[in-house]
Amino acid sequence: MGGSIGRGFAPLAALSLLGACIPGGDRPERQHYPIYDEPRPDDGYERHRLDEGVQQLPSAPPAWQARPVTADARLIGAMIYTVRSGDTLRGIADRTGSGSEAIARANGLRPPFLIRPGQQLEIPAGRYHLVRAGETGIAIARAYGIDWSRIIAANDLVEPYVLRVGMRVLIPAASSGKTSIEERAAAFRLDVDDILTGGEPALAAHQRPARPAPSSGRVLPSNAAIAEPARLRGAFAWPVHGRLVGRFGPGASGEKNNGIKIAVPIDTPVLAAADGVVAYAGDEIAALGGLVILKHGDGWTTVYGHASQLLVQRGQAVKKGQTVAMSGDSGFADRPELHFEMRKGRTPVDPLGQLPGQ
């Protein structure tokens, strides 16, 4: 679907209404384009209703919806365990109810995690959740009403943040004065970092992630973890032509913008900035509305928000310049615009330093 219109842009007459334009990859000249910190007049634009939906392709529900988690973590006290002949770290974790990763951290063990009979291991106290097939970090965090970023920190999880079936993750205590676990779970809200680090379902032992689908015609199941590119191919390109109306970093009123905002007419094709695989396509982050997230390899991710239509789905392979969405004013957009982010690992990066023409 994206391939047939993937390289189309809005007519020049329409673009001229937007003032200065962001350059495309085929333009030889290099120009300076203004960045506006203050909101621009909307020229009589009538804001969309917040209850208007975003058009999406038929697809499987996100893994955190398809596989909800029961908050049945086991609380254990601190203890000392004496290693027996034939013990493994995972076996000790199963016997004590702790997590093998937590035991390794507490005792300074490093891969390949060798232990010997008679060795005394400290078993750290805490609440440990046993990860089952298909569970995601998002669903675990939502079940306990705890920010997923806190679970990442408590367990020293590192990129690519893959959970394995049978591992036990430490669930940090809720902050004092908070509501019940049910109320906290109901109030749980997603952000881009959650999707990037906690959106993939747990893999069974020795299971490999599924290969990306070649097109939107093949719907991958919710419980399939998706393999992402190992390496970034080529340079990044602009996702749309338009006027830059919001820049990376703190805004005039103190809010933080993890990307840039580009004003474009409604239903302008939004193009993939580089080859990649779709990590998310949906509208569960209210502020960003219709949202596509692509992973490109080497830790790079791009984010496309405020779309009116999503033309790809999770697990689909895309090419640089392919249409992944149509621009809109969904979410908290104050005009028809594209919210565009780039991240290296978990860290937001100013796109203006990575895109051509500056």
Short mmCIF file of N, CA, C and O in Angstrom, two decimals, residues 5-113:
data_model
loop_
_atom_site.label_atom_id
_atom_site.label_comp_id
_atom_site.label_asym_id
_atom_site.label_seq_id
_atom_site.Cartn_x
_atom_site.Cartn_y
_atom_site.Cartn_z
N ILE A 5 2.26 5.14 -3.22
CA ILE A 5 2.21 6.59 -3.04
C ILE A 5 3.36 7.07 -2.19
O ILE A 5 3.38 8.20 -1.73
N GLY A 6 4.35 6.21 -1.99
CA GLY A 6 5.38 6.49 -1.00
C GLY A 6 6.24 7.68 -1.31
O GLY A 6 6.87 8.22 -0.42
N ARG A 7 6.29 8.14 -2.55
CA ARG A 7 7.20 9.25 -2.84
C ARG A 7 6.45 10.50 -3.32
O ARG A 7 7.03 11.41 -3.89
N GLY A 8 5.16 10.52 -3.03
CA GLY A 8 4.40 11.70 -3.41
C GLY A 8 4.47 12.77 -2.35
O GLY A 8 4.58 12.49 -1.17
N PHE A 9 4.41 14.07 -2.77
CA PHE A 9 4.40 15.17 -1.83
C PHE A 9 3.25 16.09 -2.17
O PHE A 9 2.68 16.06 -3.27
N ALA A 10 2.91 17.00 -1.23
CA ALA A 10 1.86 17.97 -1.48
C ALA A 10 2.27 18.90 -2.61
O ALA A 10 3.44 19.19 -2.79
N PRO A 11 1.31 19.41 -3.39
CA PRO A 11 1.63 20.32 -4.49
C PRO A 11 2.36 21.54 -3.98
O PRO A 11 2.18 21.99 -2.86
N LEU A 12 3.18 22.15 -4.85
CA LEU A 12 3.96 23.32 -4.46
C LEU A 12 3.06 24.47 -4.04
O LEU A 12 3.41 25.24 -3.14
N ALA A 13 1.90 24.59 -4.69
CA ALA A 13 1.01 25.69 -4.32
C ALA A 13 0.58 25.58 -2.88
O ALA A 13 0.49 26.55 -2.15
N ALA A 14 0.29 24.32 -2.44
CA ALA A 14 -0.13 24.13 -1.06
C ALA A 14 1.03 24.38 -0.11
O ALA A 14 0.88 24.96 0.94
N LEU A 15 2.21 23.94 -0.52
CA LEU A 15 3.37 24.13 0.34
C LEU A 15 3.72 25.59 0.49
O LEU A 15 4.24 26.02 1.53
N SER A 16 3.47 26.41 -0.53
CA SER A 16 3.83 27.82 -0.45
C SER A 16 3.06 28.53 0.63
O SER A 16 3.50 29.54 1.16
N LEU A 17 1.89 28.01 1.00
CA LEU A 17 1.12 28.60 2.07
C LEU A 17 1.78 28.42 3.42
O LEU A 17 1.45 29.09 4.38
N LEU A 18 2.72 27.50 3.50
CA LEU A 18 3.34 27.20 4.77
C LEU A 18 4.63 27.97 4.99
O LEU A 18 5.32 27.78 5.96
N GLY A 19 5.02 28.84 4.11
CA GLY A 19 6.24 29.61 4.28
C GLY A 19 7.44 28.79 3.89
O GLY A 19 7.41 28.03 2.93
N ALA A 20 8.54 28.94 4.67
CA ALA A 20 9.78 28.23 4.37
C ALA A 20 9.55 26.74 4.38
O ALA A 20 8.84 26.23 5.21
N CYS A 21 10.20 26.03 3.45
CA CYS A 21 9.99 24.60 3.32
C CYS A 21 11.23 23.85 3.72
O CYS A 21 12.35 24.32 3.52
N ILE A 22 11.05 22.66 4.27
CA ILE A 22 12.15 21.77 4.60
C ILE A 22 12.60 21.08 3.33
O ILE A 22 11.78 20.63 2.54
N PRO A 23 13.90 20.99 3.10
CA PRO A 23 14.39 20.45 1.82
C PRO A 23 14.20 18.96 1.71
O PRO A 23 14.22 18.24 2.70
N GLY A 24 14.03 18.48 0.51
CA GLY A 24 14.01 17.06 0.23
C GLY A 24 15.39 16.59 -0.16
O GLY A 24 16.30 17.38 -0.42
N GLY A 25 15.56 15.28 -0.21
CA GLY A 25 16.86 14.72 -0.53
C GLY A 25 17.32 15.04 -1.94
O GLY A 25 18.50 14.95 -2.24
N ASP A 26 16.40 15.42 -2.85
CA ASP A 26 16.78 15.65 -4.23
C ASP A 26 17.08 17.12 -4.51
O ASP A 26 17.26 17.51 -5.65
N ARG A 27 17.14 17.96 -3.48
CA ARG A 27 17.42 19.37 -3.69
C ARG A 27 18.89 19.65 -3.40
O ARG A 27 19.35 19.42 -2.29
N PRO A 28 19.65 20.20 -4.37
CA PRO A 28 21.07 20.38 -4.16
C PRO A 28 21.40 21.54 -3.24
O PRO A 28 22.42 21.53 -2.56
N GLU A 29 20.54 22.59 -3.20
CA GLU A 29 20.89 23.76 -2.42
C GLU A 29 20.70 23.47 -0.93
O GLU A 29 19.86 22.68 -0.52
N ARG A 30 21.47 24.18 -0.11
CA ARG A 30 21.36 24.07 1.33
C ARG A 30 20.88 25.42 1.87
O ARG A 30 21.51 26.44 1.63
N GLN A 31 19.81 25.42 2.60
CA GLN A 31 19.26 26.66 3.11
C GLN A 31 19.10 26.56 4.62
O GLN A 31 19.10 25.48 5.19
N HIS A 32 18.96 27.73 5.24
CA HIS A 32 18.68 27.77 6.67
C HIS A 32 17.18 27.93 6.86
O HIS A 32 16.56 28.78 6.23
N TYR A 33 16.60 27.12 7.72
CA TYR A 33 15.17 27.17 7.94
C TYR A 33 14.88 27.58 9.37
O TYR A 33 15.49 27.06 10.31
N PRO A 34 13.97 28.53 9.58
CA PRO A 34 13.75 29.07 10.92
C PRO A 34 13.08 28.06 11.83
O PRO A 34 12.34 27.18 11.39
N ILE A 35 13.38 28.19 13.10
CA ILE A 35 12.75 27.39 14.14
C ILE A 35 11.92 28.32 15.00
O ILE A 35 12.41 29.36 15.45
N TYR A 36 10.67 27.98 15.24
CA TYR A 36 9.79 28.84 16.01
C TYR A 36 9.53 28.23 17.38
O TYR A 36 8.99 27.13 17.47
N ASP A 37 9.90 28.95 18.43
CA ASP A 37 9.64 28.46 19.78
C ASP A 37 8.21 28.77 20.21
O ASP A 37 7.62 28.05 21.00
N GLU A 38 7.67 29.88 19.72
CA GLU A 38 6.34 30.30 20.14
C GLU A 38 5.28 29.69 19.22
O GLU A 38 5.53 29.46 18.04
N PRO A 39 4.07 29.42 19.75
CA PRO A 39 2.99 28.94 18.88
C PRO A 39 2.72 29.94 17.76
O PRO A 39 2.77 31.15 17.96
N ARG A 40 2.43 29.44 16.56
CA ARG A 40 2.14 30.29 15.40
C ARG A 40 0.63 30.47 15.26
O ARG A 40 -0.15 29.62 15.66
N PRO A 41 0.20 31.57 14.68
CA PRO A 41 -1.24 31.72 14.43
C PRO A 41 -1.76 30.57 13.58
O PRO A 41 -1.07 30.09 12.69
N ASP A 42 -2.99 30.14 13.85
CA ASP A 42 -3.51 28.99 13.11
C ASP A 42 -4.29 29.39 11.86
O ASP A 42 -4.85 28.54 11.18
N ASP A 43 -4.33 30.71 11.55
CA ASP A 43 -4.97 31.18 10.33
C ASP A 43 -6.41 30.67 10.19
O ASP A 43 -6.86 30.28 9.12
N GLY A 44 -7.12 30.65 11.31
CA GLY A 44 -8.51 30.25 11.27
C GLY A 44 -8.75 28.76 11.19
O GLY A 44 -9.86 28.32 10.99
N TYR A 45 -7.69 27.97 11.39
CA TYR A 45 -7.85 26.51 11.34
C TYR A 45 -8.80 26.04 12.45
O TYR A 45 -8.64 26.42 13.61
N GLU A 46 -9.76 25.22 12.10
CA GLU A 46 -10.72 24.70 13.07
C GLU A 46 -10.20 23.38 13.63
O GLU A 46 -10.03 22.41 12.90
N ARG A 47 -9.96 23.37 14.92
CA ARG A 47 -9.36 22.21 15.59
C ARG A 47 -10.26 20.99 15.48
O ARG A 47 -11.48 21.11 15.52
N HIS A 48 -9.67 19.82 15.32
CA HIS A 48 -10.43 18.57 15.26
C HIS A 48 -11.05 18.26 16.63
O HIS A 48 -10.61 18.77 17.66
N ARG A 49 -12.05 17.41 16.64
CA ARG A 49 -12.60 16.93 17.91
C ARG A 49 -11.67 15.86 18.48
O ARG A 49 -11.14 15.02 17.75
N LEU A 50 -11.51 15.88 19.81
CA LEU A 50 -10.60 14.92 20.44
C LEU A 50 -11.11 13.49 20.33
O LEU A 50 -10.35 12.55 20.49
N ASP A 51 -12.42 13.31 20.08
CA ASP A 51 -12.95 11.95 20.02
C ASP A 51 -12.91 11.38 18.60
O ASP A 51 -13.40 10.28 18.35
N GLU A 52 -12.36 12.13 17.65
CA GLU A 52 -12.26 11.60 16.29
C GLU A 52 -11.17 10.54 16.24
O GLU A 52 -10.08 10.71 16.78
N GLY A 53 -11.46 9.43 15.56
CA GLY A 53 -10.53 8.31 15.53
C GLY A 53 -9.45 8.46 14.48
O GLY A 53 -9.53 9.31 13.59
N VAL A 54 -8.44 7.61 14.58
CA VAL A 54 -7.35 7.53 13.61
C VAL A 54 -7.57 6.27 12.78
O VAL A 54 -7.79 5.19 13.33
N GLN A 55 -7.53 6.40 11.45
CA GLN A 55 -7.74 5.25 10.59
C GLN A 55 -6.52 4.35 10.61
O GLN A 55 -5.39 4.82 10.45
N GLN A 56 -6.75 3.03 10.80
CA GLN A 56 -5.65 2.08 10.89
C GLN A 56 -5.97 0.84 10.06
O GLN A 56 -7.13 0.54 9.78
N LEU A 57 -4.93 0.13 9.69
CA LEU A 57 -5.09 -1.14 9.00
C LEU A 57 -5.58 -2.21 9.97
O LEU A 57 -5.30 -2.14 11.18
N PRO A 58 -6.29 -3.23 9.47
CA PRO A 58 -6.63 -4.37 10.34
C PRO A 58 -5.34 -5.01 10.85
O PRO A 58 -4.43 -5.28 10.07
N SER A 59 -5.26 -5.19 12.14
CA SER A 59 -4.03 -5.74 12.72
C SER A 59 -4.33 -6.41 14.05
O SER A 59 -5.40 -6.23 14.63
N ALA A 60 -3.37 -7.19 14.50
CA ALA A 60 -3.49 -7.83 15.80
C ALA A 60 -3.35 -6.78 16.90
O ALA A 60 -2.66 -5.77 16.71
N PRO A 61 -4.01 -6.96 18.04
CA PRO A 61 -3.87 -5.99 19.13
C PRO A 61 -2.45 -5.99 19.66
O PRO A 61 -1.72 -6.99 19.51
N PRO A 62 -1.99 -4.90 20.27
CA PRO A 62 -0.66 -4.90 20.87
C PRO A 62 -0.50 -6.03 21.88
O PRO A 62 -1.48 -6.46 22.50
N ALA A 63 0.71 -6.50 22.03
CA ALA A 63 0.96 -7.65 22.91
C ALA A 63 0.52 -7.38 24.33
O ALA A 63 0.05 -8.29 25.03
N TRP A 64 0.64 -6.13 24.80
CA TRP A 64 0.25 -5.83 26.18
C TRP A 64 -1.25 -5.85 26.37
O TRP A 64 -1.73 -5.98 27.49
N GLN A 65 -2.02 -5.72 25.27
CA GLN A 65 -3.47 -5.91 25.36
C GLN A 65 -3.85 -7.37 25.20
O GLN A 65 -4.75 -7.87 25.88
N ALA A 66 -3.17 -8.05 24.28
CA ALA A 66 -3.50 -9.45 24.00
C ALA A 66 -3.12 -10.36 25.16
O ALA A 66 -3.75 -11.41 25.35
N ARG A 67 -2.10 -9.99 25.92
CA ARG A 67 -1.64 -10.85 27.02
C ARG A 67 -1.52 -10.03 28.30
O ARG A 67 -0.43 -9.62 28.70
N PRO A 68 -2.67 -9.76 28.95
CA PRO A 68 -2.60 -9.02 30.22
C PRO A 68 -1.90 -9.84 31.30
O PRO A 68 -1.80 -11.07 31.20
N VAL A 69 -1.42 -9.18 32.32
CA VAL A 69 -0.64 -9.82 33.38
C VAL A 69 -1.42 -9.78 34.69
O VAL A 69 -2.09 -8.79 35.01
N THR A 70 -1.35 -10.87 35.44
CA THR A 70 -1.91 -10.92 36.78
C THR A 70 -0.83 -10.52 37.78
O THR A 70 0.29 -11.04 37.73
N ALA A 71 -1.16 -9.61 38.67
CA ALA A 71 -0.18 -9.13 39.66
C ALA A 71 -0.05 -10.15 40.80
O ALA A 71 -0.63 -9.99 41.87
N ASP A 72 0.73 -11.20 40.54
CA ASP A 72 0.87 -12.28 41.53
C ASP A 72 2.32 -12.45 41.96
O ASP A 72 2.78 -13.57 42.23
N ALA A 73 3.05 -11.34 42.03
CA ALA A 73 4.45 -11.41 42.45
C ALA A 73 4.57 -12.04 43.83
O ALA A 73 3.72 -11.83 44.70
N ARG A 74 5.66 -12.79 44.01
CA ARG A 74 5.92 -13.46 45.29
C ARG A 74 6.90 -12.63 46.10
O ARG A 74 7.95 -12.23 45.60
N LEU A 75 6.52 -12.34 47.33
CA LEU A 75 7.38 -11.57 48.23
C LEU A 75 8.26 -12.54 49.01
O LEU A 75 7.76 -13.45 49.68
N ILE A 76 9.58 -12.37 48.93
CA ILE A 76 10.50 -13.23 49.67
C ILE A 76 11.42 -12.37 50.52
O ILE A 76 11.68 -11.20 50.22
N GLY A 77 11.89 -12.97 51.60
CA GLY A 77 12.82 -12.28 52.48
C GLY A 77 14.26 -12.59 52.11
O GLY A 77 14.54 -13.57 51.40
N ALA A 78 15.17 -11.78 52.61
CA ALA A 78 16.59 -12.01 52.35
C ALA A 78 17.05 -13.28 53.04
O ALA A 78 16.57 -13.63 54.13
N MET A 79 17.96 -14.00 52.42
CA MET A 79 18.48 -15.25 52.99
C MET A 79 19.86 -15.53 52.42
O MET A 79 20.31 -14.88 51.47
N ILE A 80 20.52 -16.50 53.02
CA ILE A 80 21.80 -16.99 52.51
C ILE A 80 21.58 -18.42 52.04
O ILE A 80 21.02 -19.25 52.76
N TYR A 81 22.00 -18.71 50.81
CA TYR A 81 21.84 -20.04 50.24
C TYR A 81 23.22 -20.65 50.01
O TYR A 81 24.11 -20.01 49.44
N THR A 82 23.38 -21.90 50.47
CA THR A 82 24.63 -22.63 50.26
C THR A 82 24.49 -23.51 49.03
O THR A 82 23.59 -24.35 48.95
N VAL A 83 25.36 -23.30 48.06
CA VAL A 83 25.29 -23.99 46.77
C VAL A 83 25.56 -25.49 46.97
O VAL A 83 26.50 -25.88 47.66
N ARG A 84 24.72 -26.31 46.34
CA ARG A 84 24.86 -27.75 46.38
C ARG A 84 25.42 -28.25 45.04
O ARG A 84 25.37 -27.54 44.04
N SER A 85 25.90 -29.47 45.05
CA SER A 85 26.41 -30.07 43.82
C SER A 85 25.27 -30.16 42.80
O SER A 85 24.16 -30.62 43.11
N GLY A 86 25.53 -29.72 41.57
CA GLY A 86 24.53 -29.78 40.51
C GLY A 86 23.65 -28.55 40.42
O GLY A 86 22.83 -28.45 39.49
N ASP A 87 23.79 -27.62 41.36
CA ASP A 87 22.97 -26.41 41.33
C ASP A 87 23.34 -25.53 40.13
O ASP A 87 24.50 -25.47 39.70
N THR A 88 22.34 -24.84 39.62
CA THR A 88 22.55 -23.77 38.64
C THR A 88 21.92 -22.50 39.20
O THR A 88 21.08 -22.55 40.12
N LEU A 89 22.30 -21.39 38.65
CA LEU A 89 21.75 -20.12 39.14
C LEU A 89 20.24 -20.08 38.92
O LEU A 89 19.50 -19.63 39.80
N ARG A 90 19.77 -20.54 37.77
CA ARG A 90 18.33 -20.56 37.52
C ARG A 90 17.62 -21.51 38.48
O ARG A 90 16.54 -21.21 38.99
N GLY A 91 18.22 -22.66 38.75
CA GLY A 91 17.62 -23.59 39.69
C GLY A 91 17.52 -23.01 41.09
O GLY A 91 16.52 -23.22 41.80
N ILE A 92 18.55 -22.29 41.50
CA ILE A 92 18.52 -21.65 42.83
C ILE A 92 17.43 -20.58 42.87
O ILE A 92 16.71 -20.44 43.86
N ALA A 93 17.30 -19.84 41.78
CA ALA A 93 16.24 -18.83 41.71
C ALA A 93 14.87 -19.49 41.83
O ALA A 93 14.00 -19.00 42.55
N ASP A 94 14.66 -20.60 41.12
CA ASP A 94 13.38 -21.30 41.20
C ASP A 94 13.11 -21.81 42.61
O ASP A 94 11.97 -21.77 43.09
N ARG A 95 14.16 -22.28 43.27
CA ARG A 95 14.00 -22.85 44.61
C ARG A 95 13.69 -21.78 45.65
O ARG A 95 12.91 -22.00 46.57
N THR A 96 14.31 -20.62 45.49
CA THR A 96 14.15 -19.57 46.50
C THR A 96 13.05 -18.57 46.16
O THR A 96 12.60 -17.83 47.04
N GLY A 97 12.63 -18.53 44.90
CA GLY A 97 11.63 -17.56 44.48
C GLY A 97 12.20 -16.22 44.07
O GLY A 97 11.46 -15.28 43.75
N SER A 98 13.51 -16.12 44.07
CA SER A 98 14.18 -14.89 43.65
C SER A 98 14.43 -14.94 42.14
O SER A 98 14.06 -15.90 41.47
N GLY A 99 15.08 -13.92 41.63
CA GLY A 99 15.44 -13.89 40.22
C GLY A 99 16.92 -14.20 40.04
O GLY A 99 17.76 -13.73 40.81
N SER A 100 17.24 -15.00 39.03
CA SER A 100 18.64 -15.36 38.81
C SER A 100 19.49 -14.12 38.53
O SER A 100 20.64 -14.02 38.96
N GLU A 101 18.91 -13.16 37.80
CA GLU A 101 19.65 -11.93 37.52
C GLU A 101 19.91 -11.14 38.79
O GLU A 101 20.99 -10.57 38.99
N ALA A 102 18.91 -11.11 39.70
CA ALA A 102 19.07 -10.40 40.96
C ALA A 102 20.12 -11.07 41.84
O ALA A 102 20.92 -10.40 42.50
N ILE A 103 20.14 -12.41 41.84
CA ILE A 103 21.15 -13.14 42.62
C ILE A 103 22.54 -12.85 42.07
O ILE A 103 23.50 -12.62 42.83
N ALA A 104 22.66 -12.85 40.76
CA ALA A 104 23.96 -12.56 40.14
C ALA A 104 24.44 -11.17 40.51
O ALA A 104 25.61 -10.96 40.86
N ARG A 105 23.54 -10.18 40.46
CA ARG A 105 23.94 -8.81 40.81
C ARG A 105 24.35 -8.71 42.27
O ARG A 105 25.36 -8.08 42.60
N ALA A 106 23.58 -9.34 43.14
CA ALA A 106 23.85 -9.24 44.58
C ALA A 106 25.18 -9.87 44.96
O ALA A 106 25.80 -9.48 45.96
N ASN A 107 25.65 -10.84 44.17
CA ASN A 107 26.87 -11.56 44.50
C ASN A 107 28.03 -11.27 43.56
O ASN A 107 29.06 -11.93 43.61
N GLY A 108 27.84 -10.27 42.70
CA GLY A 108 28.92 -9.87 41.80
C GLY A 108 29.30 -10.93 40.80
O GLY A 108 30.46 -10.97 40.35
N LEU A 109 28.36 -11.78 40.41
CA LEU A 109 28.64 -12.83 39.43
C LEU A 109 28.56 -12.27 38.02
O LEU A 109 27.69 -11.46 37.71
N ARG A 110 29.46 -12.68 37.15
CA ARG A 110 29.50 -12.25 35.77
C ARG A 110 29.38 -13.46 34.84
O ARG A 110 29.70 -14.58 35.25
N PRO A 111 28.93 -13.26 33.62
CA PRO A 111 28.85 -14.39 32.69
C PRO A 111 30.18 -15.11 32.61
O PRO A 111 31.22 -14.45 32.62
N PRO A 112 30.18 -16.43 32.59
CA PRO A 112 29.04 -17.36 32.45
C PRO A 112 28.39 -17.76 33.78
O PRO A 112 27.80 -18.84 33.88
N PHE A 113 28.49 -16.95 34.84
CA PHE A 113 27.80 -17.16 36.11
C PHE A 113 28.16 -18.50 36.76
O PHE A 113 27.29 -19.29 37.14
#
